[in-house]
Amino acid sequence: MENPGCTCTWRTLYEKPQTMLVNFKNMVVKLGKDDPRRITHSLKFGFALVLITIFQYFRPSFYVLGDNIMWAVITVVFVLEFSVGATLGKGLNRVLATAFAGGLAVALREIASFFGDKGKVVMITVSVFFVAGTVTFLRFSPRLKAKYDYGMIIFNLTFCIVALSETTENELLEVAQERLLTIIIGTCIAITVCICICPVWIGQDLHNQIASNIVKIADFLEGFRDEYFNNLGKTAEAEDDKSFLHRYESILSSKTNEETMAVLARWEPRHGRFRFRHPWKQYLKLGNQIRLCAYKIKALSVFLLRSDQTPYEIRSRIEEPCANIIMESGKALKESSLMLKQFAKSGMANPHVANAKNASESLKSVLRTNPWEGADHLQIIPAATVASLLIDIVFCVEKICEAVEELANLANFEPSEILHRGTVQPIPDTDGAVHVITIAE
Amino acid sequence: MENPGCTCTWRTLYEKPQTMLVNFKNMVVKLGKDDPRRITHSLKFGFALVLITIFQYFRPSFYVLGDNIMWAVITVVFVLEFSVGATLGKGLNRVLATAFAGGLAVALREIASFFGDKGKVVMITVSVFFVAGTVTFLRFSPRLKAKYDYGMIIFNLTFCIVALSETTENELLEVAQERLLTIIIGTCIAITVCICICPVWIGQDLHNQIASNIVKIADFLEGFRDEYFNNLGKTAEAEDDKSFLHRYESILSSKTNEETMAVLARWEPRHGRFRFRHPWKQYLKLGNQIRLCAYKIKALSVFLLRSDQTPYEIRSRIEEPCANIIMESGKALKESSLMLKQFAKSGMANPHVANAKNASESLKSVLRTNPWEGADHLQIIPAATVASLLIDIVFCVEKICEAVEELANLANFEPSEILHRGTVQPIPDTDGAVHVITIAE
């Protein structure tokens, strides 16, 4: 019998590298398939470095890189990021921080040189201690960290390098100027390559992500309706396509990601339909509303797993108003998402939201009539909870649609003419006064 | 009348810097108060740089930094992080990546030198393009990025610098050796300062954060009981201390943070009660269970805001079993958290979990008897939803306690003797067979 603890036989030693290679290949293929822009970015990165080589090889008359090429390489490696926003943010941070810190350190050395050799060493050491310590402390501030973290690191770096350098005062200014120029050249190469070759706008990414998150919520709700109010039981073939029931889960933990994207998007210049002062903060507000809805959906999804415990008989009593709520909420969300994708605004209240609210009122009316008279309370409660969560979700959907409309107003999207062909449906079972409001194209 | 658009009067020009200074001061004070270790870290950072200055000033006989000091400074600035795990991870990444990339680039230049001047330039340029592009592409892999992102950046950097350097082949090896040595010295200074002066162990932080998140859940539940089943209405003085009702919200978006901490914790050596192969993955599993519970709590918290809509009369009918569920769940969670904090394991099932499950069964029995006979269904449903969510939460609490116990087993925590003085209470209203299990100290 083999020792189960020792899996390191000759066979595994031979097979492991093989499976590792296969896994590695699969990973690489998946990375490229998931987002082909990753391949473009890698090529852009290689190209930017080739540009530096060419720059060095042809030695333009106005400037010879020489061994300063190192600084151009360091700059490109650290500054050239996937998105334009990140690249511009890091580039500006790098150039400004280098200039400020370099200037400060040169001034410090000039002043310190009045104090004799020993005095100079002491003064520089004490300054390095305090300046580096203070900047390091400020890096803990979440607000400063979000926009200027890289700048603060570079400030520390440049200040210490210039202050502690062994170069004599006479050469110092020259060396500092050369390096700053090299860093500016590196930054320009990085920014040019990033913007001119298939640019990735992180603002556009955030916009698309928010729009597709709204659709994920709608898809879940529609999937929930089909599964929960389905009397057929679970068939094997239906099992295949239930990914939409889990797709919304990525929303639950998207907060940090959205915040980073919004910060980076602010560095981006006017592009496509995004103006210079695009209301990026509103995306975070909208993202929070979507997340609140996703938390409710997480609570709702529990009842999908346990729908077998509630007889179809009981579920079916609330099927109609619930299905209406879901249909209208789904339409409202999908229309909002479409408006967002098309940079359009409707200028009037979404009729599907009104319909969803009416459906929610009619669900309340049904509940008021005690639809489950005589049934076991333990079987009723899950169904009642589903009803209650759906009523809550209508409220969330309304908030999401309002936030989308607010964004459209803040960003001055153009009024759309193709949307809102819907009809506001009256509540069928209230006081009898029927107002049908049809909104023409 | 003043123009509301133009806020830039003389007064604001004078006041703005003042308020900015006050805001800045408040921010700094808050940063220090929130976590005094931040101040220590800033001082450590300054001290590490002073160590380099001293090293350079006294010029030890075995090695003269000279202008290579720059590399020591760069290394300390980038490697010295807040926690030991991050510092060790970055330090190892830096040294290994520099050594590998440097070796590869030197080898490449040796081979390229056989191809004549032009052939050499072409070969080096093509290699830089492919190597840098490939490494950049691999940085998109979430698994590699988590542990080796910094290493991959440094690999790119070093490979390009050495490959593109204008140094002649004869000097190259010497320069490369010197720089590697400087980087190793910088890394050693960073790691020594990080570990020897008030070290911050990120593993300990993760451990504490998970334990305190469990308490946050328990606190919310107890606060919920006091608020929801309170007939007194909301008094002004009670408003003050409701922070515990929102404290759990940080758990909802803690996933990314916990994952980063777990990755960094793996770099840390044996320290305190943490062994070398501490089961950090289990913390993520436990964190997920806690988050699942927090999502349910988020759904529950809605009913707290709307408790006015449900008459106390209706809420009071389920008060006793609900209060029992909350009491026992709270005790179970707090005991689990305490065990975690004390690195102890109980070795037996938590009696409070059993009690909470019994309370949940007795809530079900109460519900089965139709406690709200004759009341308006619309008023019943919120209360029924609260009951249903509480029953769900008991399930989550059980999962959390199991995950804590699993962690205690995997990490070989010592059996505790002071815990579990509880008594398993029987369900009062079932078949009448009463088994009281008392667990002695």
GROMACS .gro file of C-alpha atoms in nm, chain B residues 32-437:
model
  406
  473GLY     CA    1  -0.246   5.885   1.432
  474LYS     CA    2  -0.529   5.816   1.676
  475ASP     CA    3  -0.694   5.551   1.456
  476ASP     CA    4  -0.377   5.344   1.453
  477PRO     CA    5  -0.074   5.469   1.648
  478ARG     CA    6   0.140   5.207   1.470
  479ARG     CA    7   0.132   5.441   1.170
  480ILE     CA    8   0.348   5.688   1.363
  481THR     CA    9   0.593   5.412   1.455
  482HIS     CA   10   0.610   5.302   1.092
  483SER     CA   11   0.688   5.657   0.974
  484LEU     CA   12   0.967   5.682   1.230
  485LYS     CA   13   1.100   5.339   1.124
  486PHE     CA   14   1.100   5.455   0.764
  487GLY     CA   15   1.303   5.765   0.848
  488PHE     CA   16   1.536   5.555   1.062
  489ALA     CA   17   1.605   5.306   0.781
  490LEU     CA   18   1.712   5.591   0.556
  491VAL     CA   19   1.932   5.733   0.832
  492LEU     CA   20   2.095   5.388   0.860
  493ILE     CA   21   2.190   5.411   0.492
  494THR     CA   22   2.338   5.758   0.550
  495ILE     CA   23   2.542   5.626   0.841
  496PHE     CA   24   2.652   5.330   0.630
  497GLN     CA   25   2.771   5.566   0.362
  498TYR     CA   26   2.933   5.813   0.600
  499PHE     CA   27   3.145   5.561   0.788
  500ARG     CA   28   3.235   5.367   0.471
  501PRO     CA   29   3.292   5.017   0.614
  502SER     CA   30   3.612   4.860   0.484
  503PHE     CA   31   3.437   4.566   0.311
  504TYR     CA   32   3.222   4.776   0.085
  505VAL     CA   33   3.192   5.136  -0.033
  506LEU     CA   34   2.846   5.235  -0.153
  507GLY     CA   35   2.957   5.536  -0.352
  508ASP     CA   36   2.696   5.649  -0.599
  509ASN     CA   37   2.538   5.306  -0.579
  510ILE     CA   38   2.374   5.441  -0.262
  511MET     CA   39   2.088   5.534  -0.495
  512TRP     CA   40   2.001   5.164  -0.528
  513ALA     CA   41   1.997   5.115  -0.154
  514VAL     CA   42   1.763   5.414  -0.118
  515ILE     CA   43   1.534   5.294  -0.400
  516THR     CA   44   1.521   4.950  -0.238
  517VAL     CA   45   1.434   5.081   0.110
  518VAL     CA   46   1.170   5.321  -0.026
  519PHE     CA   47   0.996   5.049  -0.226
  520VAL     CA   48   1.050   4.749   0.005
  521LEU     CA   49   0.990   4.883   0.357
  522GLU     CA   50   0.616   4.841   0.405
  523PHE     CA   51   0.384   4.870   0.701
  524SER     CA   52   0.368   4.497   0.778
  525VAL     CA   53   0.638   4.232   0.804
  526GLY     CA   54   0.460   4.014   0.547
  527ALA     CA   55   0.455   4.287   0.282
  528THR     CA   56   0.819   4.383   0.350
  529LEU     CA   57   0.945   4.025   0.333
  530GLY     CA   58   0.740   3.954   0.020
  531LYS     CA   59   0.865   4.263  -0.159
  532GLY     CA   60   1.224   4.213  -0.040
  533LEU     CA   61   1.240   3.853  -0.164
  534ASN     CA   62   1.066   3.949  -0.487
  535ARG     CA   63   1.313   4.232  -0.539
  536VAL     CA   64   1.632   4.033  -0.471
  537LEU     CA   65   1.530   3.723  -0.666
  538ALA     CA   66   1.387   3.915  -0.962
  539THR     CA   67   1.697   4.136  -0.981
  540ALA     CA   68   1.929   3.835  -0.972
  541PHE     CA   69   1.734   3.635  -1.234
  542ALA     CA   70   1.670   3.926  -1.469
  543GLY     CA   71   2.027   4.053  -1.435
  544GLY     CA   72   2.167   3.705  -1.510
  545LEU     CA   73   1.938   3.661  -1.809
  546ALA     CA   74   2.026   4.003  -1.952
  547VAL     CA   75   2.401   3.948  -1.909
  548ALA     CA   76   2.372   3.612  -2.084
  549LEU     CA   77   2.170   3.771  -2.363
  550ARG     CA   78   2.434   4.038  -2.417
  551GLU     CA   79   2.711   3.777  -2.425
  552ILE     CA   80   2.527   3.582  -2.693
  553ALA     CA   81   2.432   3.896  -2.888
  554SER     CA   82   2.793   4.014  -2.899
  555PHE     CA   83   2.869   3.731  -3.147
  556PHE     CA   84   2.640   3.889  -3.408
  557GLY     CA   85   2.830   4.208  -3.481
  558ASP     CA   86   2.727   4.562  -3.386
  559LYS     CA   87   2.403   4.591  -3.582
  560GLY     CA   88   2.297   4.232  -3.518
  561LYS     CA   89   2.349   4.292  -3.145
  562VAL     CA   90   2.122   4.596  -3.136
  563VAL     CA   91   1.848   4.415  -3.331
  564MET     CA   92   1.872   4.103  -3.117
  565ILE     CA   93   1.862   4.297  -2.790
  566THR     CA   94   1.570   4.511  -2.906
  567VAL     CA   95   1.370   4.208  -3.016
  568SER     CA   96   1.445   4.027  -2.688
  569VAL     CA   97   1.343   4.329  -2.480
  570PHE     CA   98   1.019   4.351  -2.676
  571PHE     CA   99   0.930   3.987  -2.621
  572VAL     CA  100   1.050   3.940  -2.263
  573ALA     CA  101   0.894   4.266  -2.137
  574GLY     CA  102   0.572   4.197  -2.328
  575THR     CA  103   0.542   3.843  -2.191
  576VAL     CA  104   0.609   3.944  -1.830
  577THR     CA  105   0.361   4.232  -1.863
  578PHE     CA  106   0.099   3.990  -1.994
  579LEU     CA  107   0.158   3.749  -1.704
  580ARG     CA  108   0.098   4.036  -1.460
  581PHE     CA  109  -0.270   4.017  -1.558
  582SER     CA  110  -0.302   3.672  -1.398
  583PRO     CA  111  -0.474   3.728  -1.061
  584ARG     CA  112  -0.286   3.436  -0.902
  585LEU     CA  113   0.059   3.551  -1.010
  586LYS     CA  114  -0.028   3.915  -0.942
  587ALA     CA  115  -0.123   3.843  -0.582
  588LYS     CA  116   0.217   3.706  -0.486
  589TYR     CA  117   0.469   3.810  -0.749
  590ASP     CA  118   0.348   4.140  -0.898
  591TYR     CA  119   0.637   4.342  -0.758
  592GLY     CA  120   0.883   4.073  -0.863
  593MET     CA  121   0.754   4.083  -1.220
  594ILE     CA  122   0.786   4.464  -1.237
  595ILE     CA  123   1.143   4.446  -1.103
  596PHE     CA  124   1.224   4.164  -1.347
  597ASN     CA  125   1.115   4.386  -1.638
  598LEU     CA  126   1.304   4.682  -1.497
  599THR     CA  127   1.633   4.503  -1.435
  600PHE     CA  128   1.624   4.306  -1.758
  601CYS     CA  129   1.574   4.622  -1.964
  602ILE     CA  130   1.826   4.832  -1.772
  603VAL     CA  131   2.102   4.572  -1.798
  604ALA     CA  132   2.021   4.482  -2.160
  605LEU     CA  133   2.006   4.845  -2.276
  606SER     CA  134   2.291   4.976  -2.059
  607GLU     CA  135   2.581   5.144  -2.243
  608THR     CA  136   2.837   4.986  -2.009
  609THR     CA  137   3.090   4.775  -2.197
  610GLU     CA  138   3.079   4.396  -2.156
  611ASN     CA  139   3.397   4.400  -1.944
  612GLU     CA  140   3.257   4.636  -1.682
  613LEU     CA  141   2.906   4.495  -1.697
  614LEU     CA  142   2.956   4.199  -1.463
  615GLU     CA  143   3.123   4.418  -1.206
  616VAL     CA  144   2.847   4.682  -1.219
  617ALA     CA  145   2.578   4.414  -1.199
  618GLN     CA  146   2.742   4.250  -0.897
  619GLU     CA  147   2.780   4.583  -0.718
  620ARG     CA  148   2.418   4.677  -0.776
  621LEU     CA  149   2.289   4.338  -0.666
  622LEU     CA  150   2.498   4.367  -0.350
  623THR     CA  151   2.360   4.717  -0.284
  624ILE     CA  152   2.005   4.596  -0.335
  625ILE     CA  153   2.068   4.307  -0.095
  626ILE     CA  154   2.207   4.551   0.163
  627GLY     CA  155   1.902   4.778   0.117
  628THR     CA  156   1.666   4.482   0.152
  629CYS     CA  157   1.845   4.363   0.466
  630ILE     CA  158   1.819   4.710   0.623
  631ALA     CA  159   1.448   4.729   0.535
  632ILE     CA  160   1.372   4.381   0.670
  633THR     CA  161   1.578   4.428   0.986
  634VAL     CA  162   1.415   4.761   1.071
  635CYS     CA  163   1.071   4.619   0.991
  636ILE     CA  164   1.109   4.308   1.211
  637CYS     CA  165   1.323   4.442   1.495
  638ILE     CA  166   1.142   4.767   1.577
  639CYS     CA  167   0.777   4.720   1.685
  640PRO     CA  168   0.693   4.472   1.405
  641VAL     CA  169   0.343   4.477   1.259
  642TRP     CA  170   0.241   4.119   1.175
  643ILE     CA  171  -0.027   4.124   0.910
  644GLY     CA  172  -0.124   3.767   1.005
  645GLN     CA  173  -0.205   3.889   1.355
  646ASP     CA  174  -0.405   4.177   1.204
  647LEU     CA  175  -0.606   3.937   0.989
  648HIS     CA  176  -0.665   3.711   1.290
  649ASN     CA  177  -0.786   4.007   1.500
  650GLN     CA  178  -0.998   4.150   1.221
  651ILE     CA  179  -1.182   3.821   1.168
  652ALA     CA  180  -1.237   3.781   1.542
  653SER     CA  181  -1.372   4.134   1.576
  654ASN     CA  182  -1.596   4.093   1.270
  655ILE     CA  183  -1.763   3.799   1.447
  656VAL     CA  184  -1.827   4.023   1.748
  657LYS     CA  185  -1.971   4.295   1.519
  658ILE     CA  186  -2.232   4.047   1.396
  659ALA     CA  187  -2.321   3.950   1.753
  660ASP     CA  188  -2.343   4.317   1.854
  661PHE     CA  189  -2.576   4.397   1.569
  662LEU     CA  190  -2.806   4.106   1.657
  663GLU     CA  191  -2.826   4.214   2.021
  664GLY     CA  192  -2.886   4.574   1.918
  665PHE     CA  193  -3.154   4.456   1.677
  666ARG     CA  194  -3.334   4.269   1.955
  667ASP     CA  195  -3.331   4.572   2.182
  668GLU     CA  196  -3.459   4.802   1.908
  669TYR     CA  197  -3.708   4.580   1.730
  670PHE     CA  198  -3.880   4.429   2.031
  671ASN     CA  199  -3.884   4.758   2.217
  672ASN     CA  200  -4.226   4.901   2.290
  673LEU     CA  201  -4.092   5.230   2.424
  674GLY     CA  202  -4.043   5.407   2.093
  675LYS     CA  203  -3.729   5.593   2.005
  676THR     CA  204  -3.601   5.833   2.267
  677ALA     CA  205  -3.357   6.107   2.186
  678GLU     CA  206  -3.089   5.983   2.421
  679ALA     CA  207  -3.097   5.632   2.275
  680GLU     CA  208  -3.012   5.776   1.931
  681ASP     CA  209  -2.660   5.851   2.045
  682ASP     CA  210  -2.534   5.501   2.079
  683LYS     CA  211  -2.652   5.324   1.768
  684SER     CA  212  -2.315   5.299   1.601
  685PHE     CA  213  -2.314   4.923   1.663
  686LEU     CA  214  -2.605   4.894   1.421
  687HIS     CA  215  -2.379   5.015   1.140
  688ARG     CA  216  -2.044   4.878   1.250
  689TYR     CA  217  -2.105   4.545   1.074
  690GLU     CA  218  -2.128   4.727   0.738
  691SER     CA  219  -1.750   4.727   0.697
  692ILE     CA  220  -1.773   4.347   0.665
  693LEU     CA  221  -1.980   4.373   0.347
  694SER     CA  222  -1.688   4.507   0.143
  695SER     CA  223  -1.397   4.341   0.327
  696LYS     CA  224  -1.336   4.056   0.079
  697THR     CA  225  -1.052   4.213  -0.125
  698ASN     CA  226  -0.880   4.338   0.189
  699GLU     CA  227  -0.890   3.996   0.357
  700GLU     CA  228  -0.753   3.825   0.048
  701THR     CA  229  -0.460   4.067   0.029
  702MET     CA  230  -0.387   4.017   0.399
  703ALA     CA  231  -0.393   3.638   0.366
  704VAL     CA  232  -0.145   3.651   0.075
  705LEU     CA  233   0.093   3.878   0.267
  706ALA     CA  234   0.060   3.673   0.585
  707ARG     CA  235   0.210   3.374   0.403
  708TRP     CA  236   0.542   3.552   0.369
  709GLU     CA  237   0.570   3.591   0.745
  710PRO     CA  238   0.791   3.354   0.946
  711ARG     CA  239   0.677   3.175   1.260
  712HIS     CA  240   0.585   3.439   1.518
  713GLY     CA  241   0.383   3.446   1.839
  714ARG     CA  242   0.124   3.173   1.819
  715PHE     CA  243   0.139   3.152   1.441
  716ARG     CA  244   0.326   2.854   1.305
  717PHE     CA  245   0.509   2.849   0.974
  718ARG     CA  246   0.230   2.680   0.779
  719HIS     CA  247  -0.059   2.852   0.950
  720PRO     CA  248  -0.386   2.777   0.763
  721TRP     CA  249  -0.438   3.126   0.617
  722LYS     CA  250  -0.680   2.993   0.356
  723GLN     CA  251  -0.918   2.892   0.632
  724TYR     CA  252  -0.938   3.260   0.738
  725LEU     CA  253  -1.073   3.342   0.392
  726LYS     CA  254  -1.329   3.063   0.422
  727LEU     CA  255  -1.430   3.193   0.764
  728GLY     CA  256  -1.438   3.549   0.629
  729ASN     CA  257  -1.676   3.437   0.354
  730GLN     CA  258  -1.909   3.275   0.607
  731ILE     CA  259  -1.909   3.596   0.811
  732ARG     CA  260  -1.986   3.796   0.497
  733LEU     CA  261  -2.277   3.567   0.406
  734CYS     CA  262  -2.417   3.636   0.752
  735ALA     CA  263  -2.359   4.011   0.705
  736TYR     CA  264  -2.562   4.008   0.383
  737LYS     CA  265  -2.854   3.854   0.574
  738ILE     CA  266  -2.812   4.115   0.844
  739LYS     CA  267  -2.822   4.386   0.581
  740ALA     CA  268  -3.162   4.248   0.473
  741LEU     CA  269  -3.271   4.233   0.838
  742SER     CA  270  -3.170   4.592   0.907
  743VAL     CA  271  -3.437   4.718   0.666
  744PHE     CA  272  -3.705   4.598   0.905
  745LEU     CA  273  -3.551   4.793   1.189
  746LEU     CA  274  -3.607   5.117   0.999
  747ARG     CA  275  -3.967   5.019   0.932
  748SER     CA  276  -4.048   4.860   1.267
  749ASP     CA  277  -4.301   5.141   1.325
  750GLN     CA  278  -4.514   4.999   1.044
  751THR     CA  279  -4.562   4.674   1.235
  752PRO     CA  280  -4.758   4.722   1.560
  753TYR     CA  281  -4.577   4.611   1.875
  754GLU     CA  282  -4.870   4.377   1.935
  755ILE     CA  283  -4.766   4.175   1.630
  756ARG     CA  284  -4.394   4.190   1.697
  757SER     CA  285  -4.443   4.080   2.058
  758ARG     CA  286  -4.603   3.748   1.958
  759ILE     CA  287  -4.269   3.617   1.836
  760GLU     CA  288  -4.055   3.810   2.082
  761GLU     CA  289  -3.962   3.526   2.314
  762PRO     CA  290  -3.825   3.271   2.063
  763CYS     CA  291  -3.663   3.549   1.857
  764ALA     CA  292  -3.496   3.695   2.164
  765ASN     CA  293  -3.374   3.344   2.253
  766ILE     CA  294  -3.234   3.292   1.904
  767ILE     CA  295  -3.050   3.623   1.924
  768MET     CA  296  -2.924   3.565   2.277
  769GLU     CA  297  -2.788   3.220   2.200
  770SER     CA  298  -2.650   3.317   1.858
  771GLY     CA  299  -2.481   3.617   2.016
  772LYS     CA  300  -2.330   3.399   2.288
  773ALA     CA  301  -2.217   3.139   2.034
  774LEU     CA  302  -2.052   3.405   1.816
  775LYS     CA  303  -1.887   3.583   2.107
  776GLU     CA  304  -1.756   3.255   2.244
  777SER     CA  305  -1.616   3.159   1.903
  778SER     CA  306  -1.454   3.500   1.874
  779LEU     CA  307  -1.305   3.465   2.222
  780MET     CA  308  -1.169   3.119   2.137
  781LEU     CA  309  -1.012   3.264   1.826
  782LYS     CA  310  -0.857   3.553   2.018
  783GLN     CA  311  -0.716   3.312   2.279
  784PHE     CA  312  -0.593   3.064   2.016
  785ALA     CA  313  -0.801   2.798   2.188
  786LYS     CA  314  -1.021   2.519   2.064
  787SER     CA  315  -1.318   2.370   2.243
  788GLY     CA  316  -1.307   2.020   2.099
  789MET     CA  317  -1.682   1.982   2.136
  790ALA     CA  318  -1.984   2.133   1.970
  791ASN     CA  319  -2.071   2.479   2.095
  792PRO     CA  320  -2.376   2.441   2.329
  793HIS     CA  321  -2.500   2.789   2.238
  794VAL     CA  322  -2.527   2.683   1.875
  795ALA     CA  323  -2.740   2.388   1.985
  796ASN     CA  324  -2.949   2.625   2.196
  797ALA     CA  325  -2.988   2.867   1.907
  798LYS     CA  326  -3.103   2.580   1.687
  799ASN     CA  327  -3.350   2.474   1.954
  800ALA     CA  328  -3.475   2.833   1.981
  801SER     CA  329  -3.511   2.836   1.604
  802GLU     CA  330  -3.718   2.515   1.623
  803SER     CA  331  -3.935   2.666   1.891
  804LEU     CA  332  -3.983   2.979   1.677
  805LYS     CA  333  -4.099   2.748   1.400
  806SER     CA  334  -4.344   2.583   1.644
  807VAL     CA  335  -4.480   2.924   1.743
  808LEU     CA  336  -4.520   3.016   1.377
  809ARG     CA  337  -4.695   2.685   1.312
  810THR     CA  338  -4.964   2.776   1.568
  811ASN     CA  339  -5.052   3.085   1.363
  812PRO     CA  340  -4.975   3.344   1.631
  813TRP     CA  341  -5.125   3.634   1.437
  814GLU     CA  342  -5.472   3.490   1.378
  815GLY     CA  343  -5.704   3.758   1.245
  816ALA     CA  344  -5.443   4.034   1.207
  817ASP     CA  345  -5.389   4.227   0.885
  818HIS     CA  346  -5.162   4.020   0.661
  819LEU     CA  347  -4.972   4.326   0.545
  820GLN     CA  348  -4.869   4.390   0.905
  821ILE     CA  349  -4.782   4.027   0.963
  822ILE     CA  350  -4.550   3.985   0.666
  823PRO     CA  351  -4.266   4.210   0.788
  824ALA     CA  352  -4.266   4.027   1.123
  825ALA     CA  353  -4.277   3.689   0.945
  826THR     CA  354  -3.984   3.798   0.728
  827VAL     CA  355  -3.784   3.894   1.036
  828ALA     CA  356  -3.860   3.550   1.184
  829SER     CA  357  -3.756   3.381   0.860
  830LEU     CA  358  -3.432   3.579   0.834
  831LEU     CA  359  -3.349   3.499   1.198
  832ILE     CA  360  -3.396   3.129   1.128
  833ASP     CA  361  -3.157   3.171   0.834
  834ILE     CA  362  -2.909   3.356   1.052
  835VAL     CA  363  -2.896   3.066   1.299
  836PHE     CA  364  -2.782   2.853   1.007
  837CYS     CA  365  -2.511   3.110   0.924
  838VAL     CA  366  -2.402   3.129   1.288
  839GLU     CA  367  -2.362   2.752   1.295
  840LYS     CA  368  -2.147   2.767   0.981
  841ILE     CA  369  -1.931   3.043   1.133
  842CYS     CA  370  -1.878   2.846   1.455
  843GLU     CA  371  -1.792   2.533   1.254
  844ALA     CA  372  -1.541   2.729   1.046
  845VAL     CA  373  -1.379   2.866   1.364
  846GLU     CA  374  -1.355   2.512   1.504
  847GLU     CA  375  -1.209   2.386   1.175
  848LEU     CA  376  -0.952   2.665   1.187
  849ALA     CA  377  -0.866   2.573   1.548
  850ASN     CA  378  -0.812   2.211   1.440
  851LEU     CA  379  -0.607   2.297   1.133
  852ALA     CA  380  -0.390   2.538   1.331
  853ASN     CA  381  -0.354   2.298   1.627
  854PHE     CA  382  -0.483   2.545   1.883
  855GLU     CA  383  -0.472   2.418   2.240
  856PRO     CA  384  -0.792   2.284   2.394
  857SER     CA  385  -0.948   2.541   2.623
  858GLU     CA  386  -1.077   2.459   2.966
  859ILE     CA  387  -1.241   2.782   3.065
  860LEU     CA  388  -1.496   2.789   2.788
  861HIS     CA  389  -1.826   2.609   2.742
  862ARG     CA  390  -1.987   2.634   3.076
  863GLY     CA  391  -2.318   2.650   2.893
  864THR     CA  392  -2.618   2.425   2.916
  865VAL     CA  393  -2.800   2.278   2.622
  866GLN     CA  394  -3.160   2.370   2.668
  867PRO     CA  395  -3.429   2.136   2.539
  868ILE     CA  396  -3.703   2.255   2.307
  869PRO     CA  397  -3.982   2.334   2.551
  870ASP     CA  398  -4.279   2.263   2.330
  871THR     CA  399  -4.217   1.942   2.138
  872ASP     CA  400  -4.266   1.580   2.232
  873GLY     CA  401  -4.208   1.625   2.602
  874ALA     CA  402  -3.894   1.412   2.634
  875VAL     CA  403  -3.660   1.647   2.815
  876HIS     CA  404  -3.284   1.595   2.799
  877VAL     CA  405  -3.086   1.858   2.985
  878ILE     CA  406  -2.717   1.830   2.905
   0.00000   0.00000   0.00000
